[in-house]
Amino acid sequence: MRWRQDGGALTPVVVARAMGAPSDGKSDAELAASLAAHYDAFLRKVELKIALDDSGLTGADAGRLAALTLAPENQPMCQANARALDEADAERIAGTLLNAA
């Protein structure tokens, strides 16, 4: 979520409000900062698996996952993002995902 915060019209504040973050008396910065926690709570509530710990993948596989993310067959999804995705971003995001607990 932090990667996306500066990329487009669908701002973290809008999403945080949509996810039910209480906004009374909070600044936009505070609402934006609360988004990750609200999104995490939502994923856990719907019991969506949020880790790949049983996949056999580790943080050492981040480069391979990043390369697959940027592969030609995945370019339509990459290009549909509001913010451009470069190799460094893809590898950092993949590492974060693969190291998530």
PDB file of N, CA and C in Angstrom:
ATOM      1  N   MET A   1       0.813  -1.190   0.000  1.00  0.00           N
ATOM      2  CA  MET A   1       0.000   0.000   0.000  1.00  0.00           C
ATOM      3  C   MET A   1       0.861   1.260   0.000  1.00  0.00           C
ATOM      4  N   ARG A   2       1.981   1.242   0.758  1.00  0.00           N
ATOM      5  CA  ARG A   2       2.812   2.440   0.785  1.00  0.00           C
ATOM      6  C   ARG A   2       3.311   2.791  -0.603  1.00  0.00           C
ATOM      7  N   TRP A   3       3.612   1.794  -1.436  1.00  0.00           N
ATOM      8  CA  TRP A   3       4.131   2.041  -2.777  1.00  0.00           C
ATOM      9  C   TRP A   3       3.138   2.843  -3.599  1.00  0.00           C
ATOM     10  N   ARG A   4       1.869   2.619  -3.400  1.00  0.00           N
ATOM     11  CA  ARG A   4       0.811   3.182  -4.219  1.00  0.00           C
ATOM     12  C   ARG A   4       0.389   4.573  -3.773  1.00  0.00           C
ATOM     13  N   GLN A   5       0.808   5.019  -2.600  1.00  0.00           N
ATOM     14  CA  GLN A   5       0.232   6.225  -2.004  1.00  0.00           C
ATOM     15  C   GLN A   5       0.370   7.486  -2.828  1.00  0.00           C
ATOM     16  N   ASP A   6       1.340   7.574  -3.713  1.00  0.00           N
ATOM     17  CA  ASP A   6       1.462   8.814  -4.473  1.00  0.00           C
ATOM     18  C   ASP A   6       1.017   8.667  -5.917  1.00  0.00           C
ATOM     19  N   GLY A   7       0.232   7.620  -6.200  1.00  0.00           N
ATOM     20  CA  GLY A   7      -0.003   7.330  -7.597  1.00  0.00           C
ATOM     21  C   GLY A   7      -1.399   7.456  -8.134  1.00  0.00           C
ATOM     22  N   GLY A   8      -2.086   8.543  -7.981  1.00  0.00           N
ATOM     23  CA  GLY A   8      -3.314   8.663  -8.735  1.00  0.00           C
ATOM     24  C   GLY A   8      -4.507   9.142  -7.939  1.00  0.00           C
ATOM     25  N   ALA A   9      -5.647   9.154  -8.615  1.00  0.00           N
ATOM     26  CA  ALA A   9      -6.863   9.738  -8.067  1.00  0.00           C
ATOM     27  C   ALA A   9      -7.454   8.932  -6.914  1.00  0.00           C
ATOM     28  N   LEU A  10      -7.292   7.627  -6.934  1.00  0.00           N
ATOM     29  CA  LEU A  10      -7.841   6.801  -5.862  1.00  0.00           C
ATOM     30  C   LEU A  10      -6.857   6.856  -4.697  1.00  0.00           C
ATOM     31  N   THR A  11      -6.997   7.878  -3.881  1.00  0.00           N
ATOM     32  CA  THR A  11      -6.025   8.158  -2.832  1.00  0.00           C
ATOM     33  C   THR A  11      -6.229   7.238  -1.633  1.00  0.00           C
ATOM     34  N   PRO A  12      -5.191   7.098  -0.806  1.00  0.00           N
ATOM     35  CA  PRO A  12      -5.329   6.305   0.411  1.00  0.00           C
ATOM     36  C   PRO A  12      -6.427   6.816   1.324  1.00  0.00           C
ATOM     37  N   VAL A  13      -6.686   8.120   1.323  1.00  0.00           N
ATOM     38  CA  VAL A  13      -7.745   8.679   2.161  1.00  0.00           C
ATOM     39  C   VAL A  13      -9.105   8.164   1.703  1.00  0.00           C
ATOM     40  N   VAL A  14      -9.347   8.176   0.408  1.00  0.00           N
ATOM     41  CA  VAL A  14     -10.614   7.686  -0.146  1.00  0.00           C
ATOM     42  C   VAL A  14     -10.794   6.207   0.188  1.00  0.00           C
ATOM     43  N   VAL A  15      -9.741   5.433  -0.002  1.00  0.00           N
ATOM     44  CA  VAL A  15      -9.819   3.995   0.258  1.00  0.00           C
ATOM     45  C   VAL A  15     -10.001   3.737   1.753  1.00  0.00           C
ATOM     46  N   ALA A  16      -9.277   4.458   2.607  1.00  0.00           N
ATOM     47  CA  ALA A  16      -9.417   4.276   4.054  1.00  0.00           C
ATOM     48  C   ALA A  16     -10.856   4.535   4.493  1.00  0.00           C
ATOM     49  N   ARG A  17     -11.445   5.605   3.970  1.00  0.00           N
ATOM     50  CA  ARG A  17     -12.851   5.887   4.315  1.00  0.00           C
ATOM     51  C   ARG A  17     -13.767   4.763   3.825  1.00  0.00           C
ATOM     52  N   ALA A  18     -13.509   4.278   2.612  1.00  0.00           N
ATOM     53  CA  ALA A  18     -14.327   3.190   2.065  1.00  0.00           C
ATOM     54  C   ALA A  18     -14.175   1.911   2.886  1.00  0.00           C
ATOM     55  N   MET A  19     -13.021   1.736   3.524  1.00  0.00           N
ATOM     56  CA  MET A  19     -12.780   0.539   4.322  1.00  0.00           C
ATOM     57  C   MET A  19     -13.315   0.706   5.742  1.00  0.00           C
ATOM     58  N   GLY A  20     -13.916   1.861   6.025  1.00  0.00           N
ATOM     59  CA  GLY A  20     -14.540   2.080   7.323  1.00  0.00           C
ATOM     60  C   GLY A  20     -13.677   2.755   8.364  1.00  0.00           C
ATOM     61  N   ALA A  21     -12.570   3.340   7.960  1.00  0.00           N
ATOM     62  CA  ALA A  21     -11.719   4.037   8.922  1.00  0.00           C
ATOM     63  C   ALA A  21     -12.468   5.232   9.491  1.00  0.00           C
ATOM     64  N   PRO A  22     -12.522   5.346  10.806  1.00  0.00           N
ATOM     65  CA  PRO A  22     -13.190   6.515  11.390  1.00  0.00           C
ATOM     66  C   PRO A  22     -12.416   7.773  11.040  1.00  0.00           C
ATOM     67  N   SER A  23     -13.114   8.785  10.538  1.00  0.00           N
ATOM     68  CA  SER A  23     -12.430   9.986  10.073  1.00  0.00           C
ATOM     69  C   SER A  23     -12.707  11.217  10.923  1.00  0.00           C
ATOM     70  N   ASP A  24     -13.511  11.083  11.951  1.00  0.00           N
ATOM     71  CA  ASP A  24     -13.843  12.236  12.791  1.00  0.00           C
ATOM     72  C   ASP A  24     -12.588  12.827  13.418  1.00  0.00           C
ATOM     73  N   GLY A  25     -12.292  14.066  13.050  1.00  0.00           N
ATOM     74  CA  GLY A  25     -11.174  14.771  13.640  1.00  0.00           C
ATOM     75  C   GLY A  25      -9.805  14.347  13.152  1.00  0.00           C
ATOM     76  N   LYS A  26      -9.728  13.425  12.195  1.00  0.00           N
ATOM     77  CA  LYS A  26      -8.432  12.969  11.702  1.00  0.00           C
ATOM     78  C   LYS A  26      -8.043  13.730  10.448  1.00  0.00           C
ATOM     79  N   SER A  27      -6.763  14.000  10.331  1.00  0.00           N
ATOM     80  CA  SER A  27      -6.258  14.657   9.128  1.00  0.00           C
ATOM     81  C   SER A  27      -6.183  13.633   8.001  1.00  0.00           C
ATOM     82  N   ASP A  28      -6.037  14.137   6.787  1.00  0.00           N
ATOM     83  CA  ASP A  28      -5.863  13.232   5.652  1.00  0.00           C
ATOM     84  C   ASP A  28      -4.638  12.355   5.835  1.00  0.00           C
ATOM     85  N   ALA A  29      -3.576  12.907   6.396  1.00  0.00           N
ATOM     86  CA  ALA A  29      -2.349  12.130   6.617  1.00  0.00           C
ATOM     87  C   ALA A  29      -2.607  10.995   7.609  1.00  0.00           C
ATOM     88  N   GLU A  30      -3.379  11.275   8.653  1.00  0.00           N
ATOM     89  CA  GLU A  30      -3.698  10.231   9.634  1.00  0.00           C
ATOM     90  C   GLU A  30      -4.578   9.148   9.014  1.00  0.00           C
ATOM     91  N   LEU A  31      -5.545   9.566   8.203  1.00  0.00           N
ATOM     92  CA  LEU A  31      -6.389   8.580   7.521  1.00  0.00           C
ATOM     93  C   LEU A  31      -5.560   7.723   6.577  1.00  0.00           C
ATOM     94  N   ALA A  32      -4.698   8.347   5.800  1.00  0.00           N
ATOM     95  CA  ALA A  32      -3.846   7.604   4.874  1.00  0.00           C
ATOM     96  C   ALA A  32      -2.971   6.617   5.638  1.00  0.00           C
ATOM     97  N   ALA A  33      -2.437   7.040   6.763  1.00  0.00           N
ATOM     98  CA  ALA A  33      -1.573   6.168   7.562  1.00  0.00           C
ATOM     99  C   ALA A  33      -2.341   4.981   8.143  1.00  0.00           C
ATOM    100  N   SER A  34      -3.649   5.119   8.316  1.00  0.00           N
ATOM    101  CA  SER A  34      -4.444   4.029   8.891  1.00  0.00           C
ATOM    102  C   SER A  34      -4.880   3.001   7.851  1.00  0.00           C
ATOM    103  N   LEU A  35      -4.686   3.301   6.576  1.00  0.00           N
ATOM    104  CA  LEU A  35      -5.190   2.426   5.519  1.00  0.00           C
ATOM    105  C   LEU A  35      -4.623   1.021   5.596  1.00  0.00           C
ATOM    106  N   ALA A  36      -3.332   0.878   5.754  1.00  0.00           N
ATOM    107  CA  ALA A  36      -2.721  -0.459   5.766  1.00  0.00           C
ATOM    108  C   ALA A  36      -3.338  -1.337   6.854  1.00  0.00           C
ATOM    109  N   ALA A  37      -3.553  -0.776   8.041  1.00  0.00           N
ATOM    110  CA  ALA A  37      -4.150  -1.555   9.130  1.00  0.00           C
ATOM    111  C   ALA A  37      -5.585  -1.960   8.811  1.00  0.00           C
ATOM    112  N   HIS A  38      -6.348  -1.058   8.214  1.00  0.00           N
ATOM    113  CA  HIS A  38      -7.736  -1.379   7.856  1.00  0.00           C
ATOM    114  C   HIS A  38      -7.785  -2.416   6.735  1.00  0.00           C
ATOM    115  N   TYR A  39      -6.894  -2.305   5.783  1.00  0.00           N
ATOM    116  CA  TYR A  39      -6.831  -3.279   4.691  1.00  0.00           C
ATOM    117  C   TYR A  39      -6.431  -4.653   5.225  1.00  0.00           C
ATOM    118  N   ASP A  40      -5.459  -4.685   6.116  1.00  0.00           N
ATOM    119  CA  ASP A  40      -5.037  -5.942   6.731  1.00  0.00           C
ATOM    120  C   ASP A  40      -6.198  -6.582   7.497  1.00  0.00           C
ATOM    121  N   ALA A  41      -6.924  -5.774   8.254  1.00  0.00           N
ATOM    122  CA  ALA A  41      -8.073  -6.295   9.010  1.00  0.00           C
ATOM    123  C   ALA A  41      -9.127  -6.865   8.062  1.00  0.00           C
ATOM    124  N   PHE A  42      -9.364  -6.180   6.942  1.00  0.00           N
ATOM    125  CA  PHE A  42     -10.322  -6.674   5.958  1.00  0.00           C
ATOM    126  C   PHE A  42      -9.882  -8.024   5.398  1.00  0.00           C
ATOM    127  N   LEU A  43      -8.612  -8.140   5.005  1.00  0.00           N
ATOM    128  CA  LEU A  43      -8.119  -9.402   4.448  1.00  0.00           C
ATOM    129  C   LEU A  43      -8.255 -10.539   5.454  1.00  0.00           C
ATOM    130  N   ARG A  44      -7.959 -10.253   6.701  1.00  0.00           N
ATOM    131  CA  ARG A  44      -8.095 -11.288   7.738  1.00  0.00           C
ATOM    132  C   ARG A  44      -9.563 -11.643   7.983  1.00  0.00           C
ATOM    133  N   LYS A  45     -10.442 -10.637   7.932  1.00  0.00           N
ATOM    134  CA  LYS A  45     -11.873 -10.884   8.141  1.00  0.00           C
ATOM    135  C   LYS A  45     -12.435 -11.818   7.076  1.00  0.00           C
ATOM    136  N   VAL A  46     -12.022 -11.621   5.834  1.00  0.00           N
ATOM    137  CA  VAL A  46     -12.525 -12.477   4.752  1.00  0.00           C
ATOM    138  C   VAL A  46     -11.682 -13.742   4.586  1.00  0.00           C
ATOM    139  N   GLU A  47     -10.706 -13.886   5.498  1.00  0.00           N
ATOM    140  CA  GLU A  47      -9.849 -15.072   5.554  1.00  0.00           C
ATOM    141  C   GLU A  47      -9.075 -15.326   4.262  1.00  0.00           C
ATOM    142  N   LEU A  48      -8.665 -14.234   3.626  1.00  0.00           N
ATOM    143  CA  LEU A  48      -7.824 -14.349   2.445  1.00  0.00           C
ATOM    144  C   LEU A  48      -6.400 -14.624   2.898  1.00  0.00           C
ATOM    145  N   LYS A  49      -5.813 -15.636   2.328  1.00  0.00           N
ATOM    146  CA  LYS A  49      -4.441 -15.976   2.683  1.00  0.00           C
ATOM    147  C   LYS A  49      -3.534 -14.818   2.278  1.00  0.00           C
ATOM    148  N   ILE A  50      -2.722 -14.341   3.223  1.00  0.00           N
ATOM    149  CA  ILE A  50      -1.899 -13.173   2.946  1.00  0.00           C
ATOM    150  C   ILE A  50      -0.403 -13.466   2.996  1.00  0.00           C
ATOM    151  N   ALA A  51      -0.039 -14.712   3.092  1.00  0.00           N
ATOM    152  CA  ALA A  51       1.380 -15.065   3.126  1.00  0.00           C
ATOM    153  C   ALA A  51       1.606 -16.275   2.230  1.00  0.00           C
ATOM    154  N   LEU A  52       2.805 -16.387   1.763  1.00  0.00           N
ATOM    155  CA  LEU A  52       3.187 -17.520   0.918  1.00  0.00           C
ATOM    156  C   LEU A  52       4.135 -18.447   1.665  1.00  0.00           C
ATOM    157  N   ASP A  53       4.009 -18.487   2.990  1.00  0.00           N
ATOM    158  CA  ASP A  53       4.958 -19.223   3.801  1.00  0.00           C
ATOM    159  C   ASP A  53       4.995 -20.723   3.513  1.00  0.00           C
ATOM    160  N   ASP A  54       3.943 -21.281   2.967  1.00  0.00           N
ATOM    161  CA  ASP A  54       3.942 -22.714   2.666  1.00  0.00           C
ATOM    162  C   ASP A  54       4.166 -22.992   1.176  1.00  0.00           C
ATOM    163  N   SER A  55       4.621 -21.990   0.439  1.00  0.00           N
ATOM    164  CA  SER A  55       4.814 -22.142  -1.004  1.00  0.00           C
ATOM    165  C   SER A  55       6.209 -22.641  -1.359  1.00  0.00           C
ATOM    166  N   GLY A  56       7.108 -22.620  -0.384  1.00  0.00           N
ATOM    167  CA  GLY A  56       8.487 -22.973  -0.670  1.00  0.00           C
ATOM    168  C   GLY A  56       9.300 -21.787  -1.157  1.00  0.00           C
ATOM    169  N   LEU A  57       8.655 -20.645  -1.331  1.00  0.00           N
ATOM    170  CA  LEU A  57       9.348 -19.435  -1.776  1.00  0.00           C
ATOM    171  C   LEU A  57       9.876 -18.678  -0.563  1.00  0.00           C
ATOM    172  N   THR A  58      10.988 -17.999  -0.747  1.00  0.00           N
ATOM    173  CA  THR A  58      11.559 -17.165   0.304  1.00  0.00           C
ATOM    174  C   THR A  58      11.922 -15.809  -0.293  1.00  0.00           C
ATOM    175  N   GLY A  59      12.401 -14.927   0.556  1.00  0.00           N
ATOM    176  CA  GLY A  59      12.837 -13.620   0.084  1.00  0.00           C
ATOM    177  C   GLY A  59      13.899 -13.718  -1.004  1.00  0.00           C
ATOM    178  N   ALA A  60      14.638 -14.821  -1.014  1.00  0.00           N
ATOM    179  CA  ALA A  60      15.662 -15.021  -2.039  1.00  0.00           C
ATOM    180  C   ALA A  60      15.056 -15.179  -3.433  1.00  0.00           C
ATOM    181  N   ASP A  61      13.766 -15.456  -3.510  1.00  0.00           N
ATOM    182  CA  ASP A  61      13.077 -15.623  -4.792  1.00  0.00           C
ATOM    183  C   ASP A  61      12.480 -14.314  -5.311  1.00  0.00           C
ATOM    184  N   ALA A  62      12.735 -13.210  -4.631  1.00  0.00           N
ATOM    185  CA  ALA A  62      12.121 -11.932  -5.002  1.00  0.00           C
ATOM    186  C   ALA A  62      12.461 -11.525  -6.431  1.00  0.00           C
ATOM    187  N   GLY A  63      13.691 -11.706  -6.844  1.00  0.00           N
ATOM    188  CA  GLY A  63      14.081 -11.335  -8.206  1.00  0.00           C
ATOM    189  C   GLY A  63      13.329 -12.136  -9.245  1.00  0.00           C
ATOM    190  N   ARG A  64      13.171 -13.419  -8.982  1.00  0.00           N
ATOM    191  CA  ARG A  64      12.446 -14.280  -9.925  1.00  0.00           C
ATOM    192  C   ARG A  64      10.972 -13.887  -9.995  1.00  0.00           C
ATOM    193  N   LEU A  65      10.368 -13.622  -8.835  1.00  0.00           N
ATOM    194  CA  LEU A  65       8.961 -13.206  -8.812  1.00  0.00           C
ATOM    195  C   LEU A  65       8.796 -11.849  -9.500  1.00  0.00           C
ATOM    196  N   ALA A  66       9.729 -10.936  -9.273  1.00  0.00           N
ATOM    197  CA  ALA A  66       9.669  -9.620  -9.923  1.00  0.00           C
ATOM    198  C   ALA A  66       9.753  -9.778 -11.439  1.00  0.00           C
ATOM    199  N   ALA A  67      10.650 -10.647 -11.906  1.00  0.00           N
ATOM    200  CA  ALA A  67      10.786 -10.866 -13.356  1.00  0.00           C
ATOM    201  C   ALA A  67       9.495 -11.431 -13.943  1.00  0.00           C
ATOM    202  N   LEU A  68       8.859 -12.349 -13.231  1.00  0.00           N
ATOM    203  CA  LEU A  68       7.584 -12.906 -13.703  1.00  0.00           C
ATOM    204  C   LEU A  68       6.494 -11.840 -13.714  1.00  0.00           C
ATOM    205  N   THR A  69       6.505 -10.976 -12.712  1.00  0.00           N
ATOM    206  CA  THR A  69       5.529  -9.886 -12.643  1.00  0.00           C
ATOM    207  C   THR A  69       5.642  -8.981 -13.861  1.00  0.00           C
ATOM    208  N   LEU A  70       6.883  -8.730 -14.292  1.00  0.00           N
ATOM    209  CA  LEU A  70       7.131  -7.815 -15.402  1.00  0.00           C
ATOM    210  C   LEU A  70       7.160  -8.514 -16.762  1.00  0.00           C
ATOM    211  N   ALA A  71       6.876  -9.809 -16.785  1.00  0.00           N
ATOM    212  CA  ALA A  71       6.902 -10.566 -18.046  1.00  0.00           C
ATOM    213  C   ALA A  71       5.849 -10.019 -19.016  1.00  0.00           C
ATOM    214  N   PRO A  72       6.085 -10.210 -20.306  1.00  0.00           N
ATOM    215  CA  PRO A  72       5.153  -9.665 -21.311  1.00  0.00           C
ATOM    216  C   PRO A  72       3.684 -10.043 -21.070  1.00  0.00           C
ATOM    217  N   GLU A  73       3.434 -11.261 -20.652  1.00  0.00           N
ATOM    218  CA  GLU A  73       2.037 -11.677 -20.448  1.00  0.00           C
ATOM    219  C   GLU A  73       1.362 -10.955 -19.288  1.00  0.00           C
ATOM    220  N   ASN A  74       2.147 -10.344 -18.404  1.00  0.00           N
ATOM    221  CA  ASN A  74       1.584  -9.614 -17.271  1.00  0.00           C
ATOM    222  C   ASN A  74       1.582  -8.102 -17.470  1.00  0.00           C
ATOM    223  N   GLN A  75       2.070  -7.635 -18.608  1.00  0.00           N
ATOM    224  CA  GLN A  75       2.140  -6.206 -18.864  1.00  0.00           C
ATOM    225  C   GLN A  75       0.783  -5.512 -18.855  1.00  0.00           C
ATOM    226  N   PRO A  76      -0.295  -6.129 -19.336  1.00  0.00           N
ATOM    227  CA  PRO A  76      -1.585  -5.427 -19.249  1.00  0.00           C
ATOM    228  C   PRO A  76      -1.945  -5.049 -17.811  1.00  0.00           C
ATOM    229  N   MET A  77      -1.655  -5.934 -16.846  1.00  0.00           N
ATOM    230  CA  MET A  77      -1.941  -5.618 -15.442  1.00  0.00           C
ATOM    231  C   MET A  77      -0.992  -4.545 -14.923  1.00  0.00           C
ATOM    232  N   CYS A  78       0.280  -4.645 -15.287  1.00  0.00           N
ATOM    233  CA  CYS A  78       1.259  -3.642 -14.859  1.00  0.00           C
ATOM    234  C   CYS A  78       0.895  -2.265 -15.417  1.00  0.00           C
ATOM    235  N   GLN A  79       0.500  -2.219 -16.664  1.00  0.00           N
ATOM    236  CA  GLN A  79       0.179  -0.955 -17.311  1.00  0.00           C
ATOM    237  C   GLN A  79      -1.142  -0.363 -16.829  1.00  0.00           C
ATOM    238  N   ALA A  80      -2.009  -1.192 -16.271  1.00  0.00           N
ATOM    239  CA  ALA A  80      -3.296  -0.708 -15.766  1.00  0.00           C
ATOM    240  C   ALA A  80      -3.153  -0.037 -14.405  1.00  0.00           C
ATOM    241  N   ASN A  81      -1.991  -0.193 -13.779  1.00  0.00           N
ATOM    242  CA  ASN A  81      -1.762   0.429 -12.483  1.00  0.00           C
ATOM    243  C   ASN A  81      -1.649   1.942 -12.659  1.00  0.00           C
ATOM    244  N   ALA A  82      -2.069   2.679 -11.670  1.00  0.00           N
ATOM    245  CA  ALA A  82      -2.004   4.140 -11.750  1.00  0.00           C
ATOM    246  C   ALA A  82      -0.573   4.656 -11.672  1.00  0.00           C
ATOM    247  N   ARG A  83       0.327   3.860 -11.172  1.00  0.00           N
ATOM    248  CA  ARG A  83       1.726   4.257 -11.061  1.00  0.00           C
ATOM    249  C   ARG A  83       2.580   3.262 -11.827  1.00  0.00           C
ATOM    250  N   ALA A  84       3.552   3.757 -12.570  1.00  0.00           N
ATOM    251  CA  ALA A  84       4.435   2.880 -13.338  1.00  0.00           C
ATOM    252  C   ALA A  84       5.198   1.943 -12.398  1.00  0.00           C
ATOM    253  N   LEU A  85       5.377   0.719 -12.823  1.00  0.00           N
ATOM    254  CA  LEU A  85       6.084  -0.294 -12.046  1.00  0.00           C
ATOM    255  C   LEU A  85       7.403  -0.592 -12.738  1.00  0.00           C
ATOM    256  N   ASP A  86       8.513  -0.272 -12.059  1.00  0.00           N
ATOM    257  CA  ASP A  86       9.811  -0.589 -12.651  1.00  0.00           C
ATOM    258  C   ASP A  86      10.402  -1.815 -11.955  1.00  0.00           C
ATOM    259  N   GLU A  87      11.544  -2.255 -12.446  1.00  0.00           N
ATOM    260  CA  GLU A  87      12.154  -3.477 -11.928  1.00  0.00           C
ATOM    261  C   GLU A  87      12.480  -3.375 -10.435  1.00  0.00           C
ATOM    262  N   ALA A  88      12.994  -2.241 -10.005  1.00  0.00           N
ATOM    263  CA  ALA A  88      13.335  -2.064  -8.584  1.00  0.00           C
ATOM    264  C   ALA A  88      12.088  -2.130  -7.708  1.00  0.00           C
ATOM    265  N   ASP A  89      11.006  -1.461  -8.137  1.00  0.00           N
ATOM    266  CA  ASP A  89       9.748  -1.523  -7.386  1.00  0.00           C
ATOM    267  C   ASP A  89       9.237  -2.952  -7.322  1.00  0.00           C
ATOM    268  N   ALA A  90       9.238  -3.643  -8.460  1.00  0.00           N
ATOM    269  CA  ALA A  90       8.725  -5.012  -8.506  1.00  0.00           C
ATOM    270  C   ALA A  90       9.511  -5.922  -7.581  1.00  0.00           C
ATOM    271  N   GLU A  91      10.834  -5.763  -7.561  1.00  0.00           N
ATOM    272  CA  GLU A  91      11.643  -6.615  -6.695  1.00  0.00           C
ATOM    273  C   GLU A  91      11.416  -6.282  -5.220  1.00  0.00           C
ATOM    274  N   ARG A  92      11.290  -5.002  -4.898  1.00  0.00           N
ATOM    275  CA  ARG A  92      11.034  -4.615  -3.506  1.00  0.00           C
ATOM    276  C   ARG A  92       9.672  -5.117  -3.040  1.00  0.00           C
ATOM    277  N   ILE A  93       8.659  -4.973  -3.884  1.00  0.00           N
ATOM    278  CA  ILE A  93       7.318  -5.440  -3.527  1.00  0.00           C
ATOM    279  C   ILE A  93       7.318  -6.960  -3.381  1.00  0.00           C
ATOM    280  N   ALA A  94       7.975  -7.664  -4.298  1.00  0.00           N
ATOM    281  CA  ALA A  94       8.055  -9.124  -4.224  1.00  0.00           C
ATOM    282  C   ALA A  94       8.761  -9.552  -2.933  1.00  0.00           C
ATOM    283  N   GLY A  95       9.854  -8.876  -2.583  1.00  0.00           N
ATOM    284  CA  GLY A  95      10.560  -9.200  -1.347  1.00  0.00           C
ATOM    285  C   GLY A  95       9.698  -8.989  -0.124  1.00  0.00           C
ATOM    286  N   THR A  96       8.945  -7.894  -0.118  1.00  0.00           N
ATOM    287  CA  THR A  96       8.041  -7.617   0.998  1.00  0.00           C
ATOM    288  C   THR A  96       6.982  -8.711   1.115  1.00  0.00           C
ATOM    289  N   LEU A  97       6.401  -9.076  -0.003  1.00  0.00           N
ATOM    290  CA  LEU A  97       5.378 -10.127  -0.030  1.00  0.00           C
ATOM    291  C   LEU A  97       5.943 -11.458   0.450  1.00  0.00           C
ATOM    292  N   LEU A  98       7.102 -11.831  -0.069  1.00  0.00           N
ATOM    293  CA  LEU A  98       7.663 -13.126   0.264  1.00  0.00           C
ATOM    294  C   LEU A  98       8.186 -13.205   1.691  1.00  0.00           C
ATOM    295  N   ASN A  99       8.472 -12.065   2.291  1.00  0.00           N
ATOM    296  CA  ASN A  99       8.945 -12.056   3.674  1.00  0.00           C
ATOM    297  C   ASN A  99       7.835 -11.774   4.681  1.00  0.00           C
ATOM    298  N   ALA A 100       6.594 -11.604   4.185  1.00  0.00           N
ATOM    299  CA  ALA A 100       5.466 -11.321   5.081  1.00  0.00           C
ATOM    300  C   ALA A 100       5.173 -12.524   5.961  1.00  0.00           C
ATOM    301  N   ALA A 101       4.810 -12.230   7.187  1.00  0.00           N
ATOM    302  CA  ALA A 101       4.486 -13.316   8.121  1.00  0.00           C
ATOM    303  C   ALA A 101       2.999 -13.556   8.158  1.00  0.00           C
TER     304      ALA A 101
END
